[in-house]
């Protein structure tokens, strides 16, 4: 049981890193500079916290939640 749980946690981390990488790449292709992307996942949803550098050089935090 513990081995399965550990494997699931590793798979979840790999999935989250893949999501993060894909988002950074797509935003970069659009010319958007990100200052950081935090991705968290629990049993019910995935939460993204994306820092975006705007033309005014101020940092805005956008949070997206998906069920």
PDB file of C-alpha atoms in Angstrom:
ATOM      1  CA  UNK A   1       0.000   0.000   0.000  1.00  0.00           C
ATOM      2  CA  UNK A   2       2.752   2.439   0.936  1.00  0.00           C
ATOM      3  CA  UNK A   3       4.630   1.639  -2.274  1.00  0.00           C
ATOM      4  CA  UNK A   4       1.530   2.386  -4.366  1.00  0.00           C
ATOM      5  CA  UNK A   5       0.978   5.655  -2.529  1.00  0.00           C
ATOM      6  CA  UNK A   6       4.608   6.651  -3.105  1.00  0.00           C
ATOM      7  CA  UNK A   7       4.337   5.787  -6.796  1.00  0.00           C
ATOM      8  CA  UNK A   8       1.134   7.843  -7.092  1.00  0.00           C
ATOM      9  CA  UNK A   9       2.833  10.824  -5.433  1.00  0.00           C
ATOM     10  CA  UNK A  10       5.792  10.591  -7.828  1.00  0.00           C
ATOM     11  CA  UNK A  11       3.413  10.357 -10.805  1.00  0.00           C
ATOM     12  CA  UNK A  12       1.487  13.398  -9.524  1.00  0.00           C
ATOM     13  CA  UNK A  13       4.707  15.410  -9.195  1.00  0.00           C
ATOM     14  CA  UNK A  14       5.737  14.439 -12.720  1.00  0.00           C
ATOM     15  CA  UNK A  15       2.290  15.461 -14.011  1.00  0.00           C
ATOM     16  CA  UNK A  16       2.431  18.820 -12.208  1.00  0.00           C
ATOM     17  CA  UNK A  17       5.913  19.571 -13.555  1.00  0.00           C
ATOM     18  CA  UNK A  18       4.692  18.700 -17.051  1.00  0.00           C
ATOM     19  CA  UNK A  19       1.715  21.066 -16.677  1.00  0.00           C
ATOM     20  CA  UNK A  20       3.998  23.814 -15.377  1.00  0.00           C
ATOM     21  CA  UNK A  21       6.466  23.349 -18.223  1.00  0.00           C
ATOM     22  CA  UNK A  22       3.711  23.368 -20.860  1.00  0.00           C
ATOM     23  CA  UNK A  23       2.207  26.573 -19.460  1.00  0.00           C
ATOM     24  CA  UNK A  24       5.587  28.330 -19.366  1.00  0.00           C
ATOM     25  CA  UNK A  25       6.326  27.308 -22.951  1.00  0.00           C
ATOM     26  CA  UNK A  26       2.938  28.443 -24.265  1.00  0.00           C
ATOM     27  CA  UNK A  27       3.152  31.790 -22.464  1.00  0.00           C
ATOM     28  CA  UNK A  28       6.713  32.303 -23.726  1.00  0.00           C
ATOM     29  CA  UNK A  29       5.542  31.672 -27.293  1.00  0.00           C
ATOM     30  CA  UNK A  30       2.963  34.439 -26.762  1.00  0.00           C
ATOM     31  CA  UNK A  31       5.691  36.793 -25.538  1.00  0.00           C
ATOM     32  CA  UNK A  32       4.567  36.705 -21.908  1.00  0.00           C
ATOM     33  CA  UNK A  33       7.281  36.616 -19.259  1.00  0.00           C
ATOM     34  CA  UNK A  34       6.453  34.626 -16.148  1.00  0.00           C
ATOM     35  CA  UNK A  35       8.110  35.206 -12.804  1.00  0.00           C
ATOM     36  CA  UNK A  36       6.989  31.919 -11.365  1.00  0.00           C
ATOM     37  CA  UNK A  37       4.361  29.249 -11.697  1.00  0.00           C
ATOM     38  CA  UNK A  38       3.221  27.240  -8.711  1.00  0.00           C
ATOM     39  CA  UNK A  39       1.071  24.197  -9.360  1.00  0.00           C
ATOM     40  CA  UNK A  40      -0.639  22.271  -6.583  1.00  0.00           C
ATOM     41  CA  UNK A  41      -2.919  19.275  -6.802  1.00  0.00           C
ATOM     42  CA  UNK A  42      -5.163  17.581  -4.301  1.00  0.00           C
ATOM     43  CA  UNK A  43      -7.805  14.904  -4.670  1.00  0.00           C
ATOM     44  CA  UNK A  44     -10.415  17.379  -5.960  1.00  0.00           C
ATOM     45  CA  UNK A  45      -8.627  19.996  -8.063  1.00  0.00           C
ATOM     46  CA  UNK A  46      -5.480  21.499  -9.537  1.00  0.00           C
ATOM     47  CA  UNK A  47      -4.548  25.030  -8.502  1.00  0.00           C
ATOM     48  CA  UNK A  48      -2.273  27.259 -10.592  1.00  0.00           C
ATOM     49  CA  UNK A  49      -0.684  30.440  -9.304  1.00  0.00           C
ATOM     50  CA  UNK A  50       1.030  32.316 -12.136  1.00  0.00           C
ATOM     51  CA  UNK A  51       3.131  35.453 -11.727  1.00  0.00           C
ATOM     52  CA  UNK A  52       3.155  37.472 -14.961  1.00  0.00           C
ATOM     53  CA  UNK A  53       5.367  40.458 -15.719  1.00  0.00           C
ATOM     54  CA  UNK A  54       3.264  43.115 -17.385  1.00  0.00           C
ATOM     55  CA  UNK A  55       4.416  45.931 -19.649  1.00  0.00           C
ATOM     56  CA  UNK A  56       4.339  48.252 -16.647  1.00  0.00           C
ATOM     57  CA  UNK A  57       6.871  45.856 -15.065  1.00  0.00           C
ATOM     58  CA  UNK A  58       4.593  45.277 -12.117  1.00  0.00           C
ATOM     59  CA  UNK A  59       3.946  41.759 -11.003  1.00  0.00           C
ATOM     60  CA  UNK A  60       0.360  40.534 -11.074  1.00  0.00           C
ATOM     61  CA  UNK A  61      -0.760  37.280  -9.565  1.00  0.00           C
ATOM     62  CA  UNK A  62      -3.429  35.366 -11.420  1.00  0.00           C
ATOM     63  CA  UNK A  63      -4.963  32.323  -9.858  1.00  0.00           C
ATOM     64  CA  UNK A  64      -6.840  29.694 -11.825  1.00  0.00           C
ATOM     65  CA  UNK A  65      -8.643  26.778 -10.282  1.00  0.00           C
ATOM     66  CA  UNK A  66      -9.847  23.803 -12.261  1.00  0.00           C
ATOM     67  CA  UNK A  67     -11.974  21.004 -10.946  1.00  0.00           C
TER      68      UNK A  67
END
